């Protein structure tokens, strides 16, 4: 819930550079790049992305994503290796699924509301926006073939982006 209300991950902002983010989330990450102009670091549950004009320019923060759907992979009790150590130390164990109705209720208890955003991926997904923190939340409403998650127990999937 803190990500949605603050627009940060443990204080790491989407505009922070790679060294700033690693100072907060630690050095246990996978670094990925498709070109000299973009890079992202995968910290398990969280990914941060950067861009730059050329290899001679510094990295500029672009966005972060909280990959809540990865919790369903397990990896040990409470998120195991999926949840970064710094996040696990702050918040403890995580359930394997985050119910949309529960997260909406918890946010409401903090006086934070999500606005519905029209989404071309509906009705399988719904998109929501928190204007104060500039965070979007995509919610999986129904799983594809092979697994059914009834719409009444929607789980968060995709990213919390800023």
PDB file of C-alpha atoms in Angstrom:
ATOM      1  CA  UNK A   1       0.000   0.000   0.000  1.00  0.00           C
ATOM      2  CA  UNK A   2       2.920   2.333   0.690  1.00  0.00           C
ATOM      3  CA  UNK A   3       3.921   2.216  -2.991  1.00  0.00           C
ATOM      4  CA  UNK A   4       0.472   3.394  -4.066  1.00  0.00           C
ATOM      5  CA  UNK A   5       0.288   6.132  -1.449  1.00  0.00           C
ATOM      6  CA  UNK A   6       3.875   7.434  -1.712  1.00  0.00           C
ATOM      7  CA  UNK A   7       4.874   6.661  -5.303  1.00  0.00           C
ATOM      8  CA  UNK A   8       8.139   5.180  -3.988  1.00  0.00           C
ATOM      9  CA  UNK A   9       9.597   1.801  -3.015  1.00  0.00           C
ATOM     10  CA  UNK A  10      11.108   2.176   0.461  1.00  0.00           C
ATOM     11  CA  UNK A  11      11.806   5.777  -0.512  1.00  0.00           C
ATOM     12  CA  UNK A  12      13.356   4.935  -3.911  1.00  0.00           C
ATOM     13  CA  UNK A  13      11.721   7.188  -6.498  1.00  0.00           C
ATOM     14  CA  UNK A  14      11.237   6.364 -10.182  1.00  0.00           C
ATOM     15  CA  UNK A  15      13.551   9.281 -10.998  1.00  0.00           C
ATOM     16  CA  UNK A  16      16.441   7.981  -8.861  1.00  0.00           C
ATOM     17  CA  UNK A  17      19.569   6.697 -10.569  1.00  0.00           C
ATOM     18  CA  UNK A  18      20.769   3.083 -10.444  1.00  0.00           C
ATOM     19  CA  UNK A  19      23.223   3.709  -7.602  1.00  0.00           C
ATOM     20  CA  UNK A  20      20.572   5.463  -5.504  1.00  0.00           C
ATOM     21  CA  UNK A  21      18.113   2.593  -5.969  1.00  0.00           C
ATOM     22  CA  UNK A  22      20.731  -0.057  -5.167  1.00  0.00           C
ATOM     23  CA  UNK A  23      21.696   1.865  -2.022  1.00  0.00           C
ATOM     24  CA  UNK A  24      18.094   1.344  -0.855  1.00  0.00           C
ATOM     25  CA  UNK A  25      17.217  -2.082  -2.314  1.00  0.00           C
ATOM     26  CA  UNK A  26      20.662  -3.683  -2.210  1.00  0.00           C
ATOM     27  CA  UNK A  27      23.010  -5.279  -4.694  1.00  0.00           C
ATOM     28  CA  UNK A  28      21.019  -8.474  -5.311  1.00  0.00           C
ATOM     29  CA  UNK A  29      19.520  -7.754  -8.733  1.00  0.00           C
ATOM     30  CA  UNK A  30      19.622  -8.895 -12.343  1.00  0.00           C
ATOM     31  CA  UNK A  31      20.619  -6.161 -14.766  1.00  0.00           C
ATOM     32  CA  UNK A  32      19.050  -6.175 -18.208  1.00  0.00           C
ATOM     33  CA  UNK A  33      19.457  -4.015 -21.292  1.00  0.00           C
ATOM     34  CA  UNK A  34      18.110  -4.061 -24.832  1.00  0.00           C
ATOM     35  CA  UNK A  35      20.408  -1.261 -26.054  1.00  0.00           C
ATOM     36  CA  UNK A  36      22.874   1.353 -24.890  1.00  0.00           C
ATOM     37  CA  UNK A  37      19.885   3.630 -24.267  1.00  0.00           C
ATOM     38  CA  UNK A  38      17.825   1.606 -21.779  1.00  0.00           C
ATOM     39  CA  UNK A  39      18.416  -0.599 -18.768  1.00  0.00           C
ATOM     40  CA  UNK A  40      16.402  -2.129 -15.991  1.00  0.00           C
ATOM     41  CA  UNK A  41      17.268  -3.898 -12.781  1.00  0.00           C
ATOM     42  CA  UNK A  42      15.136  -6.723 -11.520  1.00  0.00           C
ATOM     43  CA  UNK A  43      15.073  -6.882  -7.732  1.00  0.00           C
ATOM     44  CA  UNK A  44      12.565  -9.773  -7.699  1.00  0.00           C
ATOM     45  CA  UNK A  45       9.247  -8.202  -6.815  1.00  0.00           C
ATOM     46  CA  UNK A  46      10.341  -4.766  -8.042  1.00  0.00           C
ATOM     47  CA  UNK A  47      11.962  -3.586 -11.273  1.00  0.00           C
ATOM     48  CA  UNK A  48      13.450  -0.127 -11.880  1.00  0.00           C
ATOM     49  CA  UNK A  49      14.078   1.170 -15.416  1.00  0.00           C
ATOM     50  CA  UNK A  50      16.364   3.907 -16.760  1.00  0.00           C
ATOM     51  CA  UNK A  51      17.024   5.573 -20.107  1.00  0.00           C
ATOM     52  CA  UNK A  52      19.785   7.768 -21.502  1.00  0.00           C
ATOM     53  CA  UNK A  53      20.489   9.657 -24.707  1.00  0.00           C
ATOM     54  CA  UNK A  54      23.820   7.933 -25.362  1.00  0.00           C
ATOM     55  CA  UNK A  55      26.488   5.919 -23.539  1.00  0.00           C
ATOM     56  CA  UNK A  56      28.162   9.252 -22.729  1.00  0.00           C
ATOM     57  CA  UNK A  57      25.089  10.459 -20.793  1.00  0.00           C
ATOM     58  CA  UNK A  58      24.046   9.423 -17.284  1.00  0.00           C
ATOM     59  CA  UNK A  59      21.087   7.140 -16.670  1.00  0.00           C
ATOM     60  CA  UNK A  60      17.798   8.945 -15.991  1.00  0.00           C
ATOM     61  CA  UNK A  61      15.089   7.200 -13.974  1.00  0.00           C
ATOM     62  CA  UNK A  62      12.101   6.263 -16.133  1.00  0.00           C
ATOM     63  CA  UNK A  63       9.758   4.146 -13.972  1.00  0.00           C
ATOM     64  CA  UNK A  64       9.484   1.277 -11.563  1.00  0.00           C
ATOM     65  CA  UNK A  65       7.132  -1.688 -11.587  1.00  0.00           C
ATOM     66  CA  UNK A  66       5.997  -3.830  -8.686  1.00  0.00           C
ATOM     67  CA  UNK A  67       5.417  -7.258 -10.191  1.00  0.00           C
ATOM     68  CA  UNK A  68       2.795  -8.437  -7.686  1.00  0.00           C
ATOM     69  CA  UNK A  69       1.880 -11.427  -9.857  1.00  0.00           C
ATOM     70  CA  UNK A  70       5.311 -12.921  -9.075  1.00  0.00           C
ATOM     71  CA  UNK A  71       4.149 -13.603  -5.522  1.00  0.00           C
ATOM     72  CA  UNK A  72       2.066 -16.471  -6.914  1.00  0.00           C
ATOM     73  CA  UNK A  73       5.300 -18.186  -8.014  1.00  0.00           C
ATOM     74  CA  UNK A  74       6.035 -18.915  -4.391  1.00  0.00           C
ATOM     75  CA  UNK A  75       9.760 -19.424  -3.995  1.00  0.00           C
ATOM     76  CA  UNK A  76       9.399 -20.301  -0.344  1.00  0.00           C
ATOM     77  CA  UNK A  77       7.038 -19.075   2.322  1.00  0.00           C
ATOM     78  CA  UNK A  78       6.017 -15.452   2.263  1.00  0.00           C
ATOM     79  CA  UNK A  79       7.492 -14.634  -1.120  1.00  0.00           C
ATOM     80  CA  UNK A  80      10.856 -16.332  -0.567  1.00  0.00           C
ATOM     81  CA  UNK A  81      13.414 -15.158  -3.088  1.00  0.00           C
ATOM     82  CA  UNK A  82      10.805 -13.209  -5.046  1.00  0.00           C
ATOM     83  CA  UNK A  83      10.638 -10.507  -2.383  1.00  0.00           C
ATOM     84  CA  UNK A  84      13.819  -8.449  -2.049  1.00  0.00           C
ATOM     85  CA  UNK A  85      15.503  -8.662   1.372  1.00  0.00           C
ATOM     86  CA  UNK A  86      15.089  -4.937   2.107  1.00  0.00           C
ATOM     87  CA  UNK A  87      11.361  -5.133   1.317  1.00  0.00           C
ATOM     88  CA  UNK A  88      10.949  -8.353   3.321  1.00  0.00           C
ATOM     89  CA  UNK A  89      12.730  -6.758   6.312  1.00  0.00           C
ATOM     90  CA  UNK A  90      10.352  -3.773   6.200  1.00  0.00           C
ATOM     91  CA  UNK A  91       7.053  -5.584   5.528  1.00  0.00           C
ATOM     92  CA  UNK A  92       7.568  -9.216   6.511  1.00  0.00           C
ATOM     93  CA  UNK A  93       5.859 -12.088   4.723  1.00  0.00           C
ATOM     94  CA  UNK A  94       3.623 -11.642   1.689  1.00  0.00           C
ATOM     95  CA  UNK A  95       0.576 -13.674   0.689  1.00  0.00           C
ATOM     96  CA  UNK A  96       0.768 -15.420  -2.681  1.00  0.00           C
ATOM     97  CA  UNK A  97      -2.135 -13.325  -3.992  1.00  0.00           C
ATOM     98  CA  UNK A  98      -3.192  -9.750  -3.344  1.00  0.00           C
ATOM     99  CA  UNK A  99      -6.924  -9.361  -3.618  1.00  0.00           C
ATOM    100  CA  UNK A 100      -8.072  -6.191  -5.324  1.00  0.00           C
ATOM    101  CA  UNK A 101     -10.967  -5.671  -2.913  1.00  0.00           C
ATOM    102  CA  UNK A 102      -8.613  -6.006   0.077  1.00  0.00           C
ATOM    103  CA  UNK A 103      -6.103  -3.517  -1.325  1.00  0.00           C
ATOM    104  CA  UNK A 104      -8.922  -1.059  -2.160  1.00  0.00           C
ATOM    105  CA  UNK A 105     -10.201  -1.375   1.428  1.00  0.00           C
ATOM    106  CA  UNK A 106      -6.717  -0.871   2.929  1.00  0.00           C
ATOM    107  CA  UNK A 107      -6.131   2.169   0.736  1.00  0.00           C
ATOM    108  CA  UNK A 108      -9.561   3.533   1.689  1.00  0.00           C
ATOM    109  CA  UNK A 109      -8.616   3.182   5.368  1.00  0.00           C
ATOM    110  CA  UNK A 110      -5.711   5.541   4.598  1.00  0.00           C
ATOM    111  CA  UNK A 111      -8.013   7.965   2.790  1.00  0.00           C
ATOM    112  CA  UNK A 112      -6.522   7.036  -0.585  1.00  0.00           C
ATOM    113  CA  UNK A 113      -8.789   6.311  -3.532  1.00  0.00           C
ATOM    114  CA  UNK A 114      -8.009   4.832  -6.913  1.00  0.00           C
ATOM    115  CA  UNK A 115      -9.687   6.234 -10.017  1.00  0.00           C
ATOM    116  CA  UNK A 116     -10.871   3.838 -12.715  1.00  0.00           C
ATOM    117  CA  UNK A 117      -9.174   4.302 -16.080  1.00  0.00           C
ATOM    118  CA  UNK A 118     -10.659   2.978 -19.330  1.00  0.00           C
ATOM    119  CA  UNK A 119      -8.471   0.095 -20.511  1.00  0.00           C
ATOM    120  CA  UNK A 120      -8.446  -1.717 -23.832  1.00  0.00           C
ATOM    121  CA  UNK A 121      -7.487  -4.906 -21.987  1.00  0.00           C
ATOM    122  CA  UNK A 122     -10.860  -5.076 -20.193  1.00  0.00           C
ATOM    123  CA  UNK A 123     -12.680  -7.016 -18.967  1.00  0.00           C
ATOM    124  CA  UNK A 124      -9.786  -9.388 -18.175  1.00  0.00           C
ATOM    125  CA  UNK A 125      -7.853  -6.471 -16.652  1.00  0.00           C
ATOM    126  CA  UNK A 126      -8.848  -3.213 -15.053  1.00  0.00           C
ATOM    127  CA  UNK A 127      -6.642  -0.149 -14.748  1.00  0.00           C
ATOM    128  CA  UNK A 128      -6.696   2.303 -11.851  1.00  0.00           C
ATOM    129  CA  UNK A 129      -4.867   5.559 -11.095  1.00  0.00           C
ATOM    130  CA  UNK A 130      -3.811   7.279  -7.895  1.00  0.00           C
ATOM    131  CA  UNK A 131      -3.325  10.938  -8.890  1.00  0.00           C
ATOM    132  CA  UNK A 132      -1.469  12.178  -5.801  1.00  0.00           C
ATOM    133  CA  UNK A 133       1.311   9.585  -6.075  1.00  0.00           C
ATOM    134  CA  UNK A 134       0.971   9.214  -9.866  1.00  0.00           C
ATOM    135  CA  UNK A 135       0.826   5.416  -9.568  1.00  0.00           C
ATOM    136  CA  UNK A 136      -1.207   3.189 -11.849  1.00  0.00           C
ATOM    137  CA  UNK A 137      -2.447  -0.235 -10.790  1.00  0.00           C
ATOM    138  CA  UNK A 138      -3.437  -2.953 -13.240  1.00  0.00           C
ATOM    139  CA  UNK A 139      -5.648  -5.684 -11.811  1.00  0.00           C
ATOM    140  CA  UNK A 140      -6.112  -9.125 -13.304  1.00  0.00           C
ATOM    141  CA  UNK A 141      -9.827  -9.911 -13.186  1.00  0.00           C
ATOM    142  CA  UNK A 142      -9.821 -13.304 -14.825  1.00  0.00           C
ATOM    143  CA  UNK A 143      -7.064 -15.768 -15.601  1.00  0.00           C
ATOM    144  CA  UNK A 144      -6.629 -17.293 -19.003  1.00  0.00           C
ATOM    145  CA  UNK A 145      -7.096 -20.965 -19.917  1.00  0.00           C
ATOM    146  CA  UNK A 146      -5.697 -23.397 -17.407  1.00  0.00           C
ATOM    147  CA  UNK A 147      -6.494 -21.379 -14.289  1.00  0.00           C
ATOM    148  CA  UNK A 148      -9.558 -19.537 -13.218  1.00  0.00           C
ATOM    149  CA  UNK A 149      -9.584 -16.656 -10.790  1.00  0.00           C
ATOM    150  CA  UNK A 150     -13.191 -15.529 -10.387  1.00  0.00           C
ATOM    151  CA  UNK A 151     -13.722 -11.811 -10.806  1.00  0.00           C
ATOM    152  CA  UNK A 152     -14.842 -11.578  -7.186  1.00  0.00           C
ATOM    153  CA  UNK A 153     -11.333 -12.485  -6.055  1.00  0.00           C
ATOM    154  CA  UNK A 154      -9.265 -10.462  -8.460  1.00  0.00           C
ATOM    155  CA  UNK A 155      -5.519 -10.483  -7.900  1.00  0.00           C
ATOM    156  CA  UNK A 156      -3.144  -7.656  -8.659  1.00  0.00           C
ATOM    157  CA  UNK A 157      -1.009  -8.319 -11.682  1.00  0.00           C
ATOM    158  CA  UNK A 158       1.307  -6.375 -13.872  1.00  0.00           C
ATOM    159  CA  UNK A 159       2.803  -3.242 -12.511  1.00  0.00           C
ATOM    160  CA  UNK A 160       2.453  -0.342 -10.224  1.00  0.00           C
ATOM    161  CA  UNK A 161       4.032   2.329 -12.358  1.00  0.00           C
ATOM    162  CA  UNK A 162       5.054   5.837 -11.874  1.00  0.00           C
TER     163      UNK A 162
END
